Short mmCIF file of C-alpha atoms in Angstrom, two decimals:
data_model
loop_
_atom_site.label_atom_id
_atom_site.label_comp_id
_atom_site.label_asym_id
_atom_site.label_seq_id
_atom_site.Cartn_x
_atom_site.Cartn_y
_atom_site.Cartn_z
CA UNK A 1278 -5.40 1.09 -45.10
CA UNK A 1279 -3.38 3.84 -44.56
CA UNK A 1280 -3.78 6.75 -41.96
CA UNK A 1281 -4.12 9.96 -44.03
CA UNK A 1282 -4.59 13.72 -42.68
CA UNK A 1283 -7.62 14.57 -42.61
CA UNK A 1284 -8.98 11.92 -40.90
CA UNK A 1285 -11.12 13.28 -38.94
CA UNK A 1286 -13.16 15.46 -41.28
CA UNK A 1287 -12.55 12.19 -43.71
CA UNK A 1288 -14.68 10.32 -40.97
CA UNK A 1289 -17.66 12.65 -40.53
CA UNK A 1290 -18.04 12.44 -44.26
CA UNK A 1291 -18.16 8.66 -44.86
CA UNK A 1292 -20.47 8.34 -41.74
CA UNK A 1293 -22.88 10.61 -43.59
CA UNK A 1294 -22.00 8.64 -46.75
CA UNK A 1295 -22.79 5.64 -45.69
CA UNK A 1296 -25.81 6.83 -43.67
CA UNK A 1297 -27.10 8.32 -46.80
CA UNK A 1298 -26.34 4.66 -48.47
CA UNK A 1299 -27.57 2.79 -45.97
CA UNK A 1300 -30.90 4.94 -46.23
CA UNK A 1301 -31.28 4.61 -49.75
CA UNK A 1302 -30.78 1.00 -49.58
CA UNK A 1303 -33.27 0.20 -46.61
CA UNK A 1304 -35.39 2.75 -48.27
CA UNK A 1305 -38.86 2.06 -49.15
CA UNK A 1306 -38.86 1.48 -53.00
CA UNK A 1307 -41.51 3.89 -54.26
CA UNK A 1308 -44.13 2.53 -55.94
CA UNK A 1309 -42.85 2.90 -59.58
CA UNK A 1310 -39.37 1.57 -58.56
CA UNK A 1311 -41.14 -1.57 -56.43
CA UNK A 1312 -41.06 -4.27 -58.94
CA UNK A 1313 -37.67 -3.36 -60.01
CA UNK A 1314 -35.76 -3.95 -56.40
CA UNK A 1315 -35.15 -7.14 -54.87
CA UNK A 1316 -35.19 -7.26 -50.63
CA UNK A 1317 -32.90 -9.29 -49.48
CA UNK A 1318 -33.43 -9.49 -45.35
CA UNK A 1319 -30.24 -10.04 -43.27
CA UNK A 1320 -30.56 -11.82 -40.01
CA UNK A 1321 -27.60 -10.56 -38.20
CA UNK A 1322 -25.75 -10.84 -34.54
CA UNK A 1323 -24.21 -7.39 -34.44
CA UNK A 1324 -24.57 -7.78 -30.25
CA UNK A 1325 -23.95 -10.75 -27.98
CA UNK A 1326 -21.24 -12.96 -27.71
CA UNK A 1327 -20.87 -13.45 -31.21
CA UNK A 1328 -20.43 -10.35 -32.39
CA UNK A 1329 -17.20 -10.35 -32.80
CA UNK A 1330 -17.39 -12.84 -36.04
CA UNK A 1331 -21.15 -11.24 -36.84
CA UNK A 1332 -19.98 -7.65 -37.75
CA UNK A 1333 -17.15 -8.38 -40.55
CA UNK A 1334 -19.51 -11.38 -41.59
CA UNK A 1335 -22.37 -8.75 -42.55
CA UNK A 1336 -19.92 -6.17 -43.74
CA UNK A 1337 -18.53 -8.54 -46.43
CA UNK A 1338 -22.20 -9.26 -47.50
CA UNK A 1339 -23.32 -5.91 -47.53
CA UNK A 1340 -20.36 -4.62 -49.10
CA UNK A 1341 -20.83 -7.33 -52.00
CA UNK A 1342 -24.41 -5.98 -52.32
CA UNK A 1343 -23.58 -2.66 -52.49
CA UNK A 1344 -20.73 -3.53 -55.35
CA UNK A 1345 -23.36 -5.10 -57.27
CA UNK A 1346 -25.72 -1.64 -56.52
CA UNK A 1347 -23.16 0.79 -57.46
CA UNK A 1348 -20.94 -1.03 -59.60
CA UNK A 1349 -23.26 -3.17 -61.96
CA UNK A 1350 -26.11 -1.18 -61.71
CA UNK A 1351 -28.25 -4.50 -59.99
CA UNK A 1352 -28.84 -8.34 -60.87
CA UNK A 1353 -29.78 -7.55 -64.40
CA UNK A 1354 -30.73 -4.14 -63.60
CA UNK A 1355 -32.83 -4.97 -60.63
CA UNK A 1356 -31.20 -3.42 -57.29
CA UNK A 1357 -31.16 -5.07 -53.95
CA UNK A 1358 -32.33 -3.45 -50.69
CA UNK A 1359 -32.16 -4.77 -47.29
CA UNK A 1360 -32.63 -4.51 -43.86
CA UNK A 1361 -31.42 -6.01 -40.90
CA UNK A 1362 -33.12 -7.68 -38.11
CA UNK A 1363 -30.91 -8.70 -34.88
CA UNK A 1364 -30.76 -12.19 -33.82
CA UNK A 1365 -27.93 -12.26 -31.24
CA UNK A 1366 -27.62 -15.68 -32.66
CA UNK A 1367 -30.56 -16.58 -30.14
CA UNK A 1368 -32.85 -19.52 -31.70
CA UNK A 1369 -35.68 -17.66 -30.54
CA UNK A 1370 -35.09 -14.32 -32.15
CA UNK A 1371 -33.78 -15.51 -35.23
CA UNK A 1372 -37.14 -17.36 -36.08
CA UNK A 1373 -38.55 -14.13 -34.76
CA UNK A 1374 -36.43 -12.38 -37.65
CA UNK A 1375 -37.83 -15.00 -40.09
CA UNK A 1376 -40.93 -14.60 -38.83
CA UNK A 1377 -41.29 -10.52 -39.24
CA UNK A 1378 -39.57 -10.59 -43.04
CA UNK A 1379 -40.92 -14.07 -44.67
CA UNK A 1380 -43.38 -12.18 -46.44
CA UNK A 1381 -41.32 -9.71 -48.22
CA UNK A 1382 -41.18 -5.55 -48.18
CA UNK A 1383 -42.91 -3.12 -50.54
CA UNK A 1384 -44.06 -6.00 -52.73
CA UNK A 1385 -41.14 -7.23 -53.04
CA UNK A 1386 -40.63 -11.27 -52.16
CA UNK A 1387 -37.92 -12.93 -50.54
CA UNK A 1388 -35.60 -15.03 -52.55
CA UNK A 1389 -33.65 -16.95 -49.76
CA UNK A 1390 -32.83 -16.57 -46.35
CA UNK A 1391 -29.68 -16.93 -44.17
CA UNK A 1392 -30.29 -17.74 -40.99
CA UNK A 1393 -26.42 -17.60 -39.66
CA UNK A 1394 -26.49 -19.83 -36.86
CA UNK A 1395 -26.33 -23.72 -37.55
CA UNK A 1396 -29.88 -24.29 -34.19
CA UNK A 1397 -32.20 -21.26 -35.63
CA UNK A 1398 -31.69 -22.69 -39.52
CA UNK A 1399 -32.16 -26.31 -37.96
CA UNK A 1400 -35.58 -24.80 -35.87
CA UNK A 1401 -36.68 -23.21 -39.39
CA UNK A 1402 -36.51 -26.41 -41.94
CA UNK A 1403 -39.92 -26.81 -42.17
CA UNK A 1404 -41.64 -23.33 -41.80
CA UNK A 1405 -38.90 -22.82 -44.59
CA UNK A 1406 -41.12 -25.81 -46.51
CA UNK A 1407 -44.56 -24.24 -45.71
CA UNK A 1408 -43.56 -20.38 -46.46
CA UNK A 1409 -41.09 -21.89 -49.43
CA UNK A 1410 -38.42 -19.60 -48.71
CA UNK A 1411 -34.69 -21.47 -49.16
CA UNK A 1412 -32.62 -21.67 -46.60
CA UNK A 1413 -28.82 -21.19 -47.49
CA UNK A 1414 -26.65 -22.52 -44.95
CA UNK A 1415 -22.80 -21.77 -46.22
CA UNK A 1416 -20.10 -23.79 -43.95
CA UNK A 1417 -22.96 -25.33 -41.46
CA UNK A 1418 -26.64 -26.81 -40.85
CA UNK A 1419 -28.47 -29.97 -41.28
CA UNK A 1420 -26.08 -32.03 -43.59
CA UNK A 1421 -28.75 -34.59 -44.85
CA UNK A 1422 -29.97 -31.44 -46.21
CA UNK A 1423 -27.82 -32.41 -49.33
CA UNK A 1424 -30.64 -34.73 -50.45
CA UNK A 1425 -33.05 -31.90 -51.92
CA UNK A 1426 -35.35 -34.94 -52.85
CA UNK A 1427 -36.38 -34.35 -48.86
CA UNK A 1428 -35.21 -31.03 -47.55
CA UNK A 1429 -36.53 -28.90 -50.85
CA UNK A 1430 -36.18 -25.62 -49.29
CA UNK A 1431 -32.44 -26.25 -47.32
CA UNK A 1432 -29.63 -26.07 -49.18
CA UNK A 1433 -26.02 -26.85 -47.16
CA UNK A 1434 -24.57 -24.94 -49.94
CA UNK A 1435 -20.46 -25.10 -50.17
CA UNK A 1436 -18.92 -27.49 -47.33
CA UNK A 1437 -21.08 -29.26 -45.10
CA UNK A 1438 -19.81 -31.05 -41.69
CA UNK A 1439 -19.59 -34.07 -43.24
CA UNK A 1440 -17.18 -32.81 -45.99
CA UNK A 1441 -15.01 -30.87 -43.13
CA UNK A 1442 -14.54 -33.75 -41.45
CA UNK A 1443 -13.29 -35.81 -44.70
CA UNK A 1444 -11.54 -32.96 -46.20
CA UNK A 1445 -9.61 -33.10 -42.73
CA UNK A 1446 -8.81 -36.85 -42.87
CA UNK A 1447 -7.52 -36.30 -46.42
CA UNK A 1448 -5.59 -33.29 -46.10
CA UNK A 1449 -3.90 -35.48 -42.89
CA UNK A 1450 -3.14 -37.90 -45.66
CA UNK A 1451 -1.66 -35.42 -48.12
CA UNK A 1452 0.70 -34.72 -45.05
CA UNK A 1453 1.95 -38.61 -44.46
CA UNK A 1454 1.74 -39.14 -48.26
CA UNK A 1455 -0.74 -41.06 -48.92
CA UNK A 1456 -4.25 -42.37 -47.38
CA UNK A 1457 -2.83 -45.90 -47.06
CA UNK A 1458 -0.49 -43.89 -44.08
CA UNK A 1459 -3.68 -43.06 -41.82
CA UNK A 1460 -3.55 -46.66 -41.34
CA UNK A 1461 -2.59 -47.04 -37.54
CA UNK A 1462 -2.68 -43.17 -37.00
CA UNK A 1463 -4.47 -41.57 -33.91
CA UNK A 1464 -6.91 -38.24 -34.55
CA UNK A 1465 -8.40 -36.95 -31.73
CA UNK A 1466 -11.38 -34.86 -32.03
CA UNK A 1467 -12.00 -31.92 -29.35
CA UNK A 1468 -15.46 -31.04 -29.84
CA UNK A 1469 -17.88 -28.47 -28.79
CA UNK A 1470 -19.79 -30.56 -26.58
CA UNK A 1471 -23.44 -29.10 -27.99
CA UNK A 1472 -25.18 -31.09 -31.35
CA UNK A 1473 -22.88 -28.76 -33.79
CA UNK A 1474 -20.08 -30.60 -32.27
CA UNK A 1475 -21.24 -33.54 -32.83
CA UNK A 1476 -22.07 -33.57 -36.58
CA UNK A 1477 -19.06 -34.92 -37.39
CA UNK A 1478 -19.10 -38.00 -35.28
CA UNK A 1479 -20.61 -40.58 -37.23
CA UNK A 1480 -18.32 -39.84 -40.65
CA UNK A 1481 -15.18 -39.89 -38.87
CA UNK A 1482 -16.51 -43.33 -36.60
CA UNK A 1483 -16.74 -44.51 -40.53
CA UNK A 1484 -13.54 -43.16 -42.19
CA UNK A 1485 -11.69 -44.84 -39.52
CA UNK A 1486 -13.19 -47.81 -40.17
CA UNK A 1487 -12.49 -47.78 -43.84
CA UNK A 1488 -8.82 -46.20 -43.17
CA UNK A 1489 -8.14 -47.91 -40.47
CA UNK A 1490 -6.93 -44.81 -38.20
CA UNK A 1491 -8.09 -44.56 -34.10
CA UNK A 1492 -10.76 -41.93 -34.21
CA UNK A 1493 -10.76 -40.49 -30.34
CA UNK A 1494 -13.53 -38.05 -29.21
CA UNK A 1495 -13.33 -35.61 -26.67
CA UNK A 1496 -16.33 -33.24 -25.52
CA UNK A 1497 -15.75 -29.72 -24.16
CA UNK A 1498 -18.59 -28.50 -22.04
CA UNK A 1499 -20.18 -24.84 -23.54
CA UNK A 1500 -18.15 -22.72 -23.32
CA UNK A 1501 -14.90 -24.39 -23.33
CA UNK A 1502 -12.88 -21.72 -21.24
CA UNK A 1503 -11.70 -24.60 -19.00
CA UNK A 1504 -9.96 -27.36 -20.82
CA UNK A 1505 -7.10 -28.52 -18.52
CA UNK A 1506 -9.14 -31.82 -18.16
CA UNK A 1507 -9.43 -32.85 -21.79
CA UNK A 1508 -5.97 -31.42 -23.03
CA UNK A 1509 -4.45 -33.83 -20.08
CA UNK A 1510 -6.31 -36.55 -21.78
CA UNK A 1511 -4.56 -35.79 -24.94
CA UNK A 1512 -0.82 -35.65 -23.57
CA UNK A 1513 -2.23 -39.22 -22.19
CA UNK A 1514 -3.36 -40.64 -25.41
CA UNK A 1515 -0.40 -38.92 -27.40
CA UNK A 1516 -2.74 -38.26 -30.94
CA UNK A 1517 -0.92 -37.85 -33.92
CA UNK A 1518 -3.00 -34.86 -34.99
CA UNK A 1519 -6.07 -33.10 -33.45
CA UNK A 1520 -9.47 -31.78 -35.38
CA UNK A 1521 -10.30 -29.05 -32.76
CA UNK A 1522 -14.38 -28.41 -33.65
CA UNK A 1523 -14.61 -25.20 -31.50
CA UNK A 1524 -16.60 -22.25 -31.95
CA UNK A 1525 -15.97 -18.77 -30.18
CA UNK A 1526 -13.73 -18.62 -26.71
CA UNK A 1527 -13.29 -22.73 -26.98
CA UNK A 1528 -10.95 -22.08 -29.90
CA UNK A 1529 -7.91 -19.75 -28.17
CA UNK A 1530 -8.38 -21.63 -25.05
CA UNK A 1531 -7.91 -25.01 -26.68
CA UNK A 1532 -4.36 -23.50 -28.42
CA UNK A 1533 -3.17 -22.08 -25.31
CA UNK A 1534 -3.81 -25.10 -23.56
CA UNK A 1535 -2.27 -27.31 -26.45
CA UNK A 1536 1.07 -25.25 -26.39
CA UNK A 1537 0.99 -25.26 -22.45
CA UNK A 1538 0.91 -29.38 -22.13
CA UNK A 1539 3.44 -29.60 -24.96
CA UNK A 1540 1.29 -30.70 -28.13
CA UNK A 1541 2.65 -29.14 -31.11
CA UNK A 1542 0.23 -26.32 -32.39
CA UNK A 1543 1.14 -26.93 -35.98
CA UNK A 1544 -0.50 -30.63 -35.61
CA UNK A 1545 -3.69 -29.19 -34.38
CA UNK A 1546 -6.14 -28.47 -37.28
CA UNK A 1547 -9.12 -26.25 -36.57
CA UNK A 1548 -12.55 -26.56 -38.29
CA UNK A 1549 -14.39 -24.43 -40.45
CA UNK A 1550 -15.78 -22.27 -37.15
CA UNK A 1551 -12.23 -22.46 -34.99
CA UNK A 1552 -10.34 -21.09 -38.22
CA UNK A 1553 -10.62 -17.08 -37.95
CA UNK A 1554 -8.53 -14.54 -36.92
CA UNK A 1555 -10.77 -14.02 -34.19
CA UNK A 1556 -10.12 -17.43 -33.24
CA UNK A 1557 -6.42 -17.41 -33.40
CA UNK A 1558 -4.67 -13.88 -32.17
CA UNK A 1559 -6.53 -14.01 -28.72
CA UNK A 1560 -4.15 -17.33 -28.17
CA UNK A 1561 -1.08 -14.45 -28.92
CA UNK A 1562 2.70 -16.22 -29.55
CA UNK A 1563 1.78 -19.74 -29.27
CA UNK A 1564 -1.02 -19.77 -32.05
CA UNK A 1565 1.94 -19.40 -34.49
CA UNK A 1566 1.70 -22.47 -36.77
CA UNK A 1567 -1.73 -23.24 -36.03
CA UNK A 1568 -4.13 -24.72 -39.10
CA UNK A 1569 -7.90 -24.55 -40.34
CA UNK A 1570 -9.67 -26.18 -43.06
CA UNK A 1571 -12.04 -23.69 -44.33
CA UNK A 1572 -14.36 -22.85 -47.59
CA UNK A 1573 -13.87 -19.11 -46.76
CA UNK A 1574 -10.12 -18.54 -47.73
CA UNK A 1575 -8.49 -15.74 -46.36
CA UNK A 1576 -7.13 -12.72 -48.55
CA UNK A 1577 -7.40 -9.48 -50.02
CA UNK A 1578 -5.74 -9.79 -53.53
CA UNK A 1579 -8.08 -12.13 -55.24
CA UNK A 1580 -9.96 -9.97 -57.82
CA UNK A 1581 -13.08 -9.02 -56.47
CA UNK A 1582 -11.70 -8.09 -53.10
CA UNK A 1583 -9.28 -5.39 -55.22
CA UNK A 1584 -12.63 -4.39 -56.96
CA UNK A 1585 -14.57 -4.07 -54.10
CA UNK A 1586 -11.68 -1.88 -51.95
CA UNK A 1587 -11.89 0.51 -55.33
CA UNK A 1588 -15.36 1.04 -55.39
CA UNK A 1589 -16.58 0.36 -51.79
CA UNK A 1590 -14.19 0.79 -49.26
CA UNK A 1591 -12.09 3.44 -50.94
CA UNK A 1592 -15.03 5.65 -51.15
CA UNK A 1593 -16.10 5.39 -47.85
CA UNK A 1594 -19.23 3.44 -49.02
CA UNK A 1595 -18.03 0.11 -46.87
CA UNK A 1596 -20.33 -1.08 -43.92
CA UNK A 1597 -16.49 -2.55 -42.07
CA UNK A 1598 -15.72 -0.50 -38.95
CA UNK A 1599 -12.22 -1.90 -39.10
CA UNK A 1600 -10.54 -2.08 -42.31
CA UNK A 1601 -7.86 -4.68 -40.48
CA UNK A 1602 -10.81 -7.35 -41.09
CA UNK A 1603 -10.94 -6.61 -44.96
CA UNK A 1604 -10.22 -9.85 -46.51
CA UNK A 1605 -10.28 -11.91 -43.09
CA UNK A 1606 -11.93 -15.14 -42.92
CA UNK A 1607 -15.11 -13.60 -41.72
CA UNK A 1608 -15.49 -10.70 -44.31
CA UNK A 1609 -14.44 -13.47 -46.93
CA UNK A 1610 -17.17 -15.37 -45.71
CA UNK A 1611 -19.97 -12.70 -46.42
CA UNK A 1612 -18.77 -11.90 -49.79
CA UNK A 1613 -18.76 -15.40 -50.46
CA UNK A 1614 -22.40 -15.96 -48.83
CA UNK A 1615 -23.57 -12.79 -50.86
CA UNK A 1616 -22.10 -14.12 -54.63
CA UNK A 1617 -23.92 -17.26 -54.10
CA UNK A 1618 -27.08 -15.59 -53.20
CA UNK A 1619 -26.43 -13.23 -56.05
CA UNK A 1620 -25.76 -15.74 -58.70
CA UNK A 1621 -28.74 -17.77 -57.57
CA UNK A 1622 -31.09 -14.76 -58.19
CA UNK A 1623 -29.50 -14.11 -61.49
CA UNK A 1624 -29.83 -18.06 -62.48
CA UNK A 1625 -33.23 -17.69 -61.78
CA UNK A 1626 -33.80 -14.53 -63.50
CA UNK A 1627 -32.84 -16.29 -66.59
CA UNK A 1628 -35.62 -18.45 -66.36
CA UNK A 1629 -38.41 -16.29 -65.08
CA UNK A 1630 -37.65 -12.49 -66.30
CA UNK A 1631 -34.77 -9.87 -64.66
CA UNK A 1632 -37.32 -9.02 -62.13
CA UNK A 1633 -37.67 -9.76 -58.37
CA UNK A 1634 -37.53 -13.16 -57.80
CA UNK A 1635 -39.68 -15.41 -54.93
CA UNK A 1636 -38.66 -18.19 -52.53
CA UNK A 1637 -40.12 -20.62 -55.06
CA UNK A 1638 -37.98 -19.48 -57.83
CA UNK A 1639 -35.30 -18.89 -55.55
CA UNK A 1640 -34.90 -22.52 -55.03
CA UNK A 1641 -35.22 -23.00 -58.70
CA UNK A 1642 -32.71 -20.62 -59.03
CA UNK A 1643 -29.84 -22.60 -56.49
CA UNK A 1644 -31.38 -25.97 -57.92
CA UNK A 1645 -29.75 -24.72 -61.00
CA UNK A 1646 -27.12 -23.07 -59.94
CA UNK A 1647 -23.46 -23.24 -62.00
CA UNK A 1648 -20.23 -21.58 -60.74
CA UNK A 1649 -17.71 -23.18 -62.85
CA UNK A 1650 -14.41 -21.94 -63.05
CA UNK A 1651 -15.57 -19.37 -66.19
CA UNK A 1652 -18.04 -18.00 -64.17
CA UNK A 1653 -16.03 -17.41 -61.18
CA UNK A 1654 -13.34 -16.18 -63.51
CA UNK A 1655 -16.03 -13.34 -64.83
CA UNK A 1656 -17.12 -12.47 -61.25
CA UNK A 1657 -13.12 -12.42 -59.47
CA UNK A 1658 -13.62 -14.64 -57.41
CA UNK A 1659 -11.17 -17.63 -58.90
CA UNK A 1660 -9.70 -19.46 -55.43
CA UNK A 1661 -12.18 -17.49 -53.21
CA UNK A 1662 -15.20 -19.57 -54.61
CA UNK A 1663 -14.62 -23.26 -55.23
CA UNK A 1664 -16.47 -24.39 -58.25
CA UNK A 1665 -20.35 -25.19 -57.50
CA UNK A 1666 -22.87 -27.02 -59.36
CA UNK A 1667 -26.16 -28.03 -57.45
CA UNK A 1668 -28.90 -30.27 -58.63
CA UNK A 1669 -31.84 -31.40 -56.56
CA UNK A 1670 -29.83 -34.54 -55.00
CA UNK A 1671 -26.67 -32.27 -54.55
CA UNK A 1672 -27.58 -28.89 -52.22
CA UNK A 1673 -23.93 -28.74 -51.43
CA UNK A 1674 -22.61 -28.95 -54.98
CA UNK A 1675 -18.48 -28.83 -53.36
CA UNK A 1676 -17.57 -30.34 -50.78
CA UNK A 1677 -13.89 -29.16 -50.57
CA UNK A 1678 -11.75 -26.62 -48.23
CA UNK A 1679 -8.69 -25.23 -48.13
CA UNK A 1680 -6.04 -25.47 -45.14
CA UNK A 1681 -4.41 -22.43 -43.55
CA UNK A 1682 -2.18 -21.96 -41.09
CA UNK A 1683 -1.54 -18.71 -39.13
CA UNK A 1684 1.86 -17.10 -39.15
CA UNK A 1685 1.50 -14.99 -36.54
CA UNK A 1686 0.24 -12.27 -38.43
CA UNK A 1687 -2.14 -13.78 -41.01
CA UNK A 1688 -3.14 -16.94 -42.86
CA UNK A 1689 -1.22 -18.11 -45.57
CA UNK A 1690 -2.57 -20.88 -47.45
CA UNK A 1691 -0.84 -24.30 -47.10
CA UNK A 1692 -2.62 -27.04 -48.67
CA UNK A 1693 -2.73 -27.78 -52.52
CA UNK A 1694 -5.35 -25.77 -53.51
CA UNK A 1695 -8.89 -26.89 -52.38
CA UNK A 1696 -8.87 -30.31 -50.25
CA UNK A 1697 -11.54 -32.24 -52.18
CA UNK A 1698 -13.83 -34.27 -49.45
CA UNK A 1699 -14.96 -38.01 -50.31
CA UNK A 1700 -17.90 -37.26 -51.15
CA UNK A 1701 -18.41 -40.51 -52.96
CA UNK A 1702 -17.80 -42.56 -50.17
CA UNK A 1703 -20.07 -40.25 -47.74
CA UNK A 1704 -23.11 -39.17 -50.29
CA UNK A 1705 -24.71 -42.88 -50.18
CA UNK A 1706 -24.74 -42.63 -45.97
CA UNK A 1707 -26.38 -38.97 -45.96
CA UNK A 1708 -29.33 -40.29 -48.67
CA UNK A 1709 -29.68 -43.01 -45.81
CA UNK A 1710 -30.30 -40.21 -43.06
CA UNK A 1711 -31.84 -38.28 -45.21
CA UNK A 1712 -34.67 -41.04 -46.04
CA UNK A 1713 -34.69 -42.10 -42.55
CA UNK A 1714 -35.67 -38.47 -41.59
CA UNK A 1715 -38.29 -38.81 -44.65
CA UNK A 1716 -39.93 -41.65 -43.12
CA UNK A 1717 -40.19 -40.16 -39.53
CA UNK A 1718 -41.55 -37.28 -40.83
CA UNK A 1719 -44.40 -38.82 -43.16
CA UNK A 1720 -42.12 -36.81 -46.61
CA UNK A 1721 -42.37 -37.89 -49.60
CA UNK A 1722 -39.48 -37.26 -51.45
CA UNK A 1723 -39.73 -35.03 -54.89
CA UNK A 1724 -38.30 -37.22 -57.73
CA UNK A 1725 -34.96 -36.46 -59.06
CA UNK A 1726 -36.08 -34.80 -62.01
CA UNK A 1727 -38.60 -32.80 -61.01
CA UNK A 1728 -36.36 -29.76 -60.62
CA UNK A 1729 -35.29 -30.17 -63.92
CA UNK A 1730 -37.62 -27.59 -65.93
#
């Protein structure tokens, strides 16, 4: 954004601007105006270690809220307001968070939760059951959680681990021209050494079975800020490519490291949580060429980011303390999070009145829920959204990312458009966890078409 003169005065004003906003929106709704808002609690990590990717996260949310506020008058007329509760991405205070808000504000219910941290939305599956509150989990969580026939209240909404992984493999494919060229390759995975991490071990163990590349796994011990070990490893082994599963300081340690034994950045590929620009400009010169596969494509000129800059930031009505993060992966990410939630209410509104809508109908609403590319064209959000449909044996409903690659600068996008995941080959293994979790649990699963009404 540019500097302009009166910056200063220019600053006072939006912080009372937005401190007016945010007032109005945490505001109470007075009693006539109750049944016409919908709260919408935000579980956020503004402090900690993670705050760095928290605070553009919740400013692309917020700002997507406050579009629909200001902009479109509501979901159907009926305005959103929210509050925050801090989780530091702690297990222990986010279920606190979900604990304090599950039962709505001023009459007004919640319609989903997102719990933004892949151990408190795994420690909140089945309060999430009991309270019947969905859980959307956009880019991580339980990935059995696809089958809806057992986990009725998580959905893994967009691109789950499982998908990553594949999306990886194929996009490695589109490289060497053709998946009958994996045959014989190495991929090395360096992998936060915590169960995140790990999620992606058992699909890859399989894809190299059916593609007949070496799949090699290497741990990095929380926090990862010492890698000499495993990066040795990898000059040993000589990988074709590496699938770097990191997740704050592990990321630019692992691409300083790469670049300092010799492996070429550019044949590193990050995953969804090591593909930021938080991730990348820490790591300085030698992160030039590095990739990510991610749902959350970065940019600023896809249609509702213009919109949003016109109405929100422009006017000093933005919750971003640093306009250099509008349109990063992370602000992305929070608009992105915030349509889906939006869309989801509004699906469900057109079943059960333009009203505020409960968990229950919540999940009705996602169960439903239809982003084709019409839809997305409406909304803006054509190549920021890939095209969704869920059902109750689908809580992911894509399954595809995009790769970028970081020119020292920014991202620019380098794969042929999204990199679809094989989804076919992987959805018959994650019914078989998912039943397996059914039967250790004493579930019985809903039938397939009793979503359907």
């Amino acid at each position: 954004m540019p500097t302009r003169p009166n910056r200063s005065f220019r600053s006072v004003l939006a912080a009372a601007v937005l401190a007016l906003a945010a007032t109005v929106a945490a505001a109470p709704a007075t009693h006539a105006e109750e049944a016409k808002q919908q709260y919408f609690p935000l579980a956020t990590f503004r402090v900690g270690a993670y705050a760095s990717s928290g605070i553009p996260v919740w400013a692309g949310t917020i700002d997507y809220f406050r579009y629909i506020n200001e902009v479109e008058g509501g979901i159907n007329g009926v305005k959103l307001f929210w509050d925050e509760c801090e989780t530091e991405w702690e297990v222990e205070k986010g279920v606190e968070c979900y604990e304090r808000v599950k039962a709505g504000r001023d009459g007004s219910p919640v319609p989903l939760f997102l719990p933004h941290g892949d151990p408190i939305s795994k420690a909140l599956t089945e309060k999430s059951v009991a309270d019947k509150i969905p859980l959307v989990t956009t880019g991580y969580g339980r990935t059995e959680a696809i089958d809806g026939r057992v986990f009725p209240y998580s959905f893994t909404v967009l691109f789950s681990f499982w998908s990553e992984a594949s999306s990886v493999v194929n996009y490695i494919a589109e490289i060497e021209g053709g998946k009958d060229k994996l045959k014989g390759l190495k991929i090395a995975t360096v992998y936060h050494d915590s169960p995140y991490g790990k999620e992606t071990q058992t699909p890859l163990a399989f894809l190299a079975e059916k593609y007949g590349f070496e799949d090699i796994q290497i741990p990095v011990p929380h926090p990862g800020n010492e890698q000499s070990a495993q990066w040795a490893k990898i000059r040993q082994l000589k990988p074709d490519y590496v699938f770097l599963r990191g997740w704050g300081v592990m990321t630019p340690v692992a691409i300083k490291t790469a670049a300092k034994t010799g492996f070429p950045v550019d044949h590193v590929i990050g995953g969804i949580w090591s593909g930021s620009e938080e991730d990348v400009r820490p790591a300085g010169a030698v992160g030039k060429g590095y990739k990510a596969i991610t749902p959350f494509p970065a940019g600023a000129d896809f249609e509702i980011l213009k919109k949003i800059k016109a109405e929100i930031l422009d006017k000093g009505l933005s919750d971003l303390k640093d306009p250099k993060s509008f349109g990063s992966v992370y602000y992305n990410s929070g608009v992105i999070e915030a349509i889906i939630a939006v869309e989801a209410i509004r699906t469900a509104q057109g079943k059960f009145g333009n009203r505020p809508i409960t968990g229950e109908e919540g999940q009705w609403g996602l169960e439903h829920l239809k982003l084709d590319d019409a839809r997305l064209k409406e909304i803006g959000a054509e190549g920021l959204v890939q095209p969704l449909e869920l059902s109750i044996k689908d809580h992911e409903g894509g399954g595809a990312g995009k790769v970028i690659q970081w020119n020292g600068e920014g991202w620019d996008i380098v794969s042929n458009g999204w990199v679809k995941s094989d989804r076919d080959l992987l959805l018959p293994l994650i019914y078989e966890r998912a039943a397996a979790y059914a039967k250790e649990k004493g579930i019985t699963p809903r039938s397939s078409d009793s979503a359907a009404n």
